[in-house]
Amino acid sequence: GQQVMQIPQYQHVQEGEDFTTYCNSSTTLSNIQWYKQRPGGHPVFLIQLVKSGEVKKQKRLTFQFGEAKKNSSLHITATQTTDVGTYFCAAVNNDYKLSFGAGTTVTVRA
Amino acid sequence: DAGVTQSPTHLIKTRGQQVTLRCSPKSGHDTVSWYQQALGQGPQFIFQYYEEEERQRGNFPDRFSGHQFPNYSSELNVNALLLGDSALYLCASSPNAWHTEAFFGQGTRLTVV
């Protein structure tokens, strides 16, 4: 099974609204990465979080890593149609593989 | 600079057949990982190759095997195909370093009938 759980599985958002997707692990993570996959596309790297409590921003996207390094979140403000896609978190531990969550699929109502 | 390239883009095979998928990593990357992504799921790690050897393997049966060539390109082989092997197969490359971002190819859509 997957090491990280993502909620919600689906997010239907009105254009212009904000939303948050969450990633939770039962174990402490070394770091966490976020990827976006557009419909019919492939995962594209967004960000990597390493430090406990770390917060990083990319324009309208804000990424957080929990203090215990067991959870992370992605918050998008003023959602646009270009935000459509599936957002995955991927756990990175002391090995070489990425353990992906099931993703949050975002649709936007214009 | 070409990114990660995979071939073929689509493939249809019959149960019991064998398939080979190919991947060329991004320039400057020496590490290649393969993932299987079923519809509506996140990518699942199959294995990773570095220096022409399998460095780590996920929970996939021995029917899944691979190879890395001296030019860092890689192949994924699946024997005795099952209907459940139908998925998008993604190749990701990275430099050989801890905790770096993975660059994914467009994937090969395999359908087993």
mmCIF file of N, CA and C in Angstrom, chain A residues 46-102:
data_model
loop_
_atom_site.group_PDB
_atom_site.id
_atom_site.type_symbol
_atom_site.label_atom_id
_atom_site.label_comp_id
_atom_site.label_asym_id
_atom_site.label_seq_id
_atom_site.Cartn_x
_atom_site.Cartn_y
_atom_site.Cartn_z
ATOM 1 N N LEU A 46 6.755 20.085 -8.441
ATOM 2 C CA LEU A 46 6.413 21.439 -7.998
ATOM 3 C C LEU A 46 7.388 21.943 -6.950
ATOM 4 N N ILE A 47 7.591 21.133 -5.880
ATOM 5 C CA ILE A 47 8.364 21.634 -4.740
ATOM 6 C C ILE A 47 8.852 20.458 -3.907
ATOM 7 N N GLN A 48 9.877 20.708 -3.134
ATOM 8 C CA GLN A 48 10.347 19.746 -2.139
ATOM 9 C C GLN A 48 10.454 20.462 -0.798
ATOM 10 N N LEU A 49 9.947 19.830 0.238
ATOM 11 C CA LEU A 49 10.028 20.360 1.599
ATOM 12 C C LEU A 49 10.896 19.429 2.425
ATOM 13 N N VAL A 50 11.793 20.018 3.184
ATOM 14 C CA VAL A 50 12.781 19.225 3.914
ATOM 15 C C VAL A 50 12.725 19.460 5.424
ATOM 16 N N LYS A 51 12.566 20.705 5.795
ATOM 17 C CA LYS A 51 12.673 21.051 7.212
ATOM 18 C C LYS A 51 11.332 21.008 7.922
ATOM 19 N N SER A 52 11.357 20.636 9.181
ATOM 20 C CA SER A 52 10.168 20.643 10.026
ATOM 21 C C SER A 52 9.550 22.038 10.046
ATOM 22 N N GLY A 53 8.236 22.120 9.777
ATOM 23 C CA GLY A 53 7.546 23.398 9.812
ATOM 24 C C GLY A 53 7.795 24.299 8.619
ATOM 25 N N GLU A 54 8.460 23.774 7.613
ATOM 26 C CA GLU A 54 8.830 24.596 6.463
ATOM 27 C C GLU A 54 7.607 25.047 5.675
ATOM 28 N N VAL A 55 7.658 26.276 5.213
ATOM 29 C CA VAL A 55 6.601 26.845 4.365
ATOM 30 C C VAL A 55 7.264 27.442 3.133
ATOM 31 N N LYS A 56 6.756 27.055 1.967
ATOM 32 C CA LYS A 56 7.272 27.612 0.720
ATOM 33 C C LYS A 56 6.117 28.091 -0.136
ATOM 34 N N LYS A 57 6.336 29.156 -0.851
ATOM 35 C CA LYS A 57 5.291 29.720 -1.712
ATOM 36 C C LYS A 57 5.764 29.794 -3.152
ATOM 37 N N GLN A 58 4.836 29.484 -4.052
ATOM 38 C CA GLN A 58 5.054 29.658 -5.478
ATOM 39 C C GLN A 58 3.815 30.369 -6.000
ATOM 40 N N LYS A 59 3.910 31.679 -6.132
ATOM 41 C CA LYS A 59 2.787 32.482 -6.622
ATOM 42 C C LYS A 59 1.541 32.185 -5.772
ATOM 43 N N ARG A 60 0.528 31.571 -6.329
ATOM 44 C CA ARG A 60 -0.711 31.326 -5.596
ATOM 45 C C ARG A 60 -0.687 30.005 -4.815
ATOM 46 N N LEU A 61 0.408 29.280 -4.862
ATOM 47 C CA LEU A 61 0.516 27.991 -4.178
ATOM 48 C C LEU A 61 1.372 28.137 -2.926
ATOM 49 N N THR A 62 0.862 27.613 -1.801
ATOM 50 C CA THR A 62 1.600 27.611 -0.546
ATOM 51 C C THR A 62 1.704 26.181 -0.051
ATOM 52 N N PHE A 63 2.927 25.752 0.198
ATOM 53 C CA PHE A 63 3.212 24.398 0.642
ATOM 54 C C PHE A 63 3.718 24.450 2.082
ATOM 55 N N GLN A 64 3.231 23.502 2.899
ATOM 56 C CA GLN A 64 3.680 23.425 4.286
ATOM 57 C C GLN A 64 4.087 22.006 4.636
ATOM 58 N N PHE A 65 5.077 21.896 5.495
ATOM 59 C CA PHE A 65 5.511 20.621 6.047
ATOM 60 C C PHE A 65 5.286 20.691 7.548
ATOM 61 N N GLY A 66 4.628 19.695 8.085
ATOM 62 C CA GLY A 66 4.270 19.726 9.487
ATOM 63 C C GLY A 66 5.465 19.714 10.421
ATOM 64 N N GLU A 67 5.238 20.143 11.629
ATOM 65 C CA GLU A 67 6.315 20.198 12.630
ATOM 66 C C GLU A 67 6.882 18.812 12.903
ATOM 67 N N ALA A 68 6.018 17.812 12.904
ATOM 68 C CA ALA A 68 6.467 16.441 13.164
ATOM 69 C C ALA A 68 6.933 15.735 11.895
ATOM 70 N N LYS A 69 6.879 16.419 10.778
ATOM 71 C CA LYS A 69 7.263 15.857 9.476
ATOM 72 C C LYS A 69 6.454 14.599 9.157
ATOM 73 N N LYS A 70 5.178 14.636 9.538
ATOM 74 C CA LYS A 70 4.287 13.530 9.198
ATOM 75 C C LYS A 70 3.140 13.974 8.301
ATOM 76 N N ASN A 71 3.046 15.266 8.055
ATOM 77 C CA ASN A 71 1.980 15.727 7.195
ATOM 78 C C ASN A 71 2.417 16.957 6.422
ATOM 79 N N SER A 72 1.687 17.199 5.349
ATOM 80 C CA SER A 72 1.985 18.338 4.490
ATOM 81 C C SER A 72 0.683 18.825 3.872
ATOM 82 N N SER A 73 0.705 20.046 3.413
ATOM 83 C CA SER A 73 -0.477 20.589 2.764
ATOM 84 C C SER A 73 -0.086 21.479 1.602
ATOM 85 N N LEU A 74 -1.025 21.588 0.678
ATOM 86 C CA LEU A 74 -0.897 22.491 -0.464
ATOM 87 C C LEU A 74 -2.147 23.350 -0.489
ATOM 88 N N HIS A 75 -1.964 24.638 -0.414
ATOM 89 C CA HIS A 75 -3.078 25.585 -0.431
ATOM 90 C C HIS A 75 -2.974 26.426 -1.696
ATOM 91 N N ILE A 76 -4.064 26.480 -2.442
ATOM 92 C CA ILE A 76 -4.091 27.295 -3.660
ATOM 93 C C ILE A 76 -5.115 28.402 -3.482
ATOM 94 N N THR A 77 -4.696 29.618 -3.705
ATOM 95 C CA THR A 77 -5.603 30.761 -3.594
ATOM 96 C C THR A 77 -6.063 31.196 -4.981
ATOM 97 N N ALA A 78 -7.264 31.770 -5.014
ATOM 98 C CA ALA A 78 -7.820 32.326 -6.256
ATOM 99 C C ALA A 78 -7.674 31.350 -7.418
ATOM 100 N N THR A 79 -8.284 30.175 -7.252
ATOM 101 C CA THR A 79 -8.132 29.089 -8.228
ATOM 102 C C THR A 79 -8.460 29.540 -9.643
ATOM 103 N N GLN A 80 -7.632 29.095 -10.573
ATOM 104 C CA GLN A 80 -7.818 29.382 -11.990
ATOM 105 C C GLN A 80 -8.022 28.080 -12.754
ATOM 106 N N THR A 81 -8.516 28.190 -13.972
ATOM 107 C CA THR A 81 -8.747 26.978 -14.772
ATOM 108 C C THR A 81 -7.443 26.250 -15.054
ATOM 109 N N THR A 82 -6.340 26.979 -15.034
ATOM 110 C CA THR A 82 -5.023 26.341 -15.250
ATOM 111 C C THR A 82 -4.599 25.460 -14.083
ATOM 112 N N ASP A 83 -5.320 25.530 -12.974
ATOM 113 C CA ASP A 83 -4.982 24.702 -11.813
ATOM 114 C C ASP A 83 -5.577 23.294 -11.905
ATOM 115 N N VAL A 84 -6.369 23.045 -12.930
ATOM 116 C CA VAL A 84 -6.974 21.727 -13.120
ATOM 117 C C VAL A 84 -5.892 20.652 -13.241
ATOM 118 N N GLY A 85 -6.128 19.535 -12.573
ATOM 119 C CA GLY A 85 -5.184 18.417 -12.641
ATOM 120 C C GLY A 85 -5.216 17.641 -11.348
ATOM 121 N N THR A 86 -4.292 16.702 -11.224
ATOM 122 C CA THR A 86 -4.175 15.914 -10.003
ATOM 123 C C THR A 86 -2.874 16.271 -9.303
ATOM 124 N N TYR A 87 -2.989 16.562 -8.027
ATOM 125 C CA TYR A 87 -1.834 16.950 -7.227
ATOM 126 C C TYR A 87 -1.445 15.769 -6.346
ATOM 127 N N PHE A 88 -0.202 15.367 -6.464
ATOM 128 C CA PHE A 88 0.321 14.242 -5.693
ATOM 129 C C PHE A 88 1.375 14.719 -4.705
ATOM 130 N N CYS A 89 1.326 14.179 -3.509
ATOM 131 C CA CYS A 89 2.480 14.286 -2.633
ATOM 132 C C CYS A 89 3.255 12.979 -2.750
ATOM 133 N N ALA A 90 4.532 13.054 -2.542
ATOM 134 C CA ALA A 90 5.387 11.878 -2.644
ATOM 135 C C ALA A 90 6.371 11.894 -1.477
ATOM 136 N N ALA A 91 6.328 10.829 -0.695
ATOM 137 C CA ALA A 91 7.198 10.742 0.470
ATOM 138 C C ALA A 91 8.587 10.307 0.058
ATOM 139 N N VAL A 92 9.566 10.925 0.666
ATOM 140 C CA VAL A 92 10.950 10.568 0.438
ATOM 141 C C VAL A 92 11.551 10.167 1.774
ATOM 142 N N ASN A 93 12.039 8.944 1.849
ATOM 143 C CA ASN A 93 12.708 8.485 3.056
ATOM 144 C C ASN A 93 14.162 8.164 2.741
ATOM 145 N N ASN A 94 14.783 7.403 3.604
ATOM 146 C CA ASN A 94 16.201 7.129 3.404
ATOM 147 C C ASN A 94 16.420 5.989 2.426
ATOM 148 N N ASP A 95 15.729 6.068 1.310
ATOM 149 C CA ASP A 95 15.963 5.127 0.228
ATOM 150 C C ASP A 95 15.816 5.902 -1.071
ATOM 151 N N TYR A 96 15.687 5.214 -2.146
ATOM 152 C CA TYR A 96 15.760 5.891 -3.432
ATOM 153 C C TYR A 96 14.408 6.087 -4.108
ATOM 154 N N LYS A 97 13.353 5.580 -3.513
ATOM 155 C CA LYS A 97 12.090 5.624 -4.222
ATOM 156 C C LYS A 97 11.194 6.739 -3.707
ATOM 157 N N LEU A 98 10.293 7.168 -4.579
ATOM 158 C CA LEU A 98 9.234 8.078 -4.193
ATOM 159 C C LEU A 98 7.983 7.247 -3.934
ATOM 160 N N SER A 99 7.349 7.491 -2.798
ATOM 161 C CA SER A 99 6.096 6.801 -2.474
ATOM 162 C C SER A 99 4.964 7.810 -2.623
ATOM 163 N N PHE A 100 4.215 7.679 -3.706
ATOM 164 C CA PHE A 100 3.181 8.634 -4.031
ATOM 165 C C PHE A 100 1.881 8.334 -3.300
ATOM 166 N N GLY A 101 1.176 9.425 -2.952
ATOM 167 C CA GLY A 101 -0.192 9.276 -2.504
ATOM 168 C C GLY A 101 -1.093 9.047 -3.701
ATOM 169 N N ALA A 102 -2.395 8.857 -3.424
ATOM 170 C CA ALA A 102 -3.354 8.588 -4.500
ATOM 171 C C ALA A 102 -3.740 9.859 -5.246
#
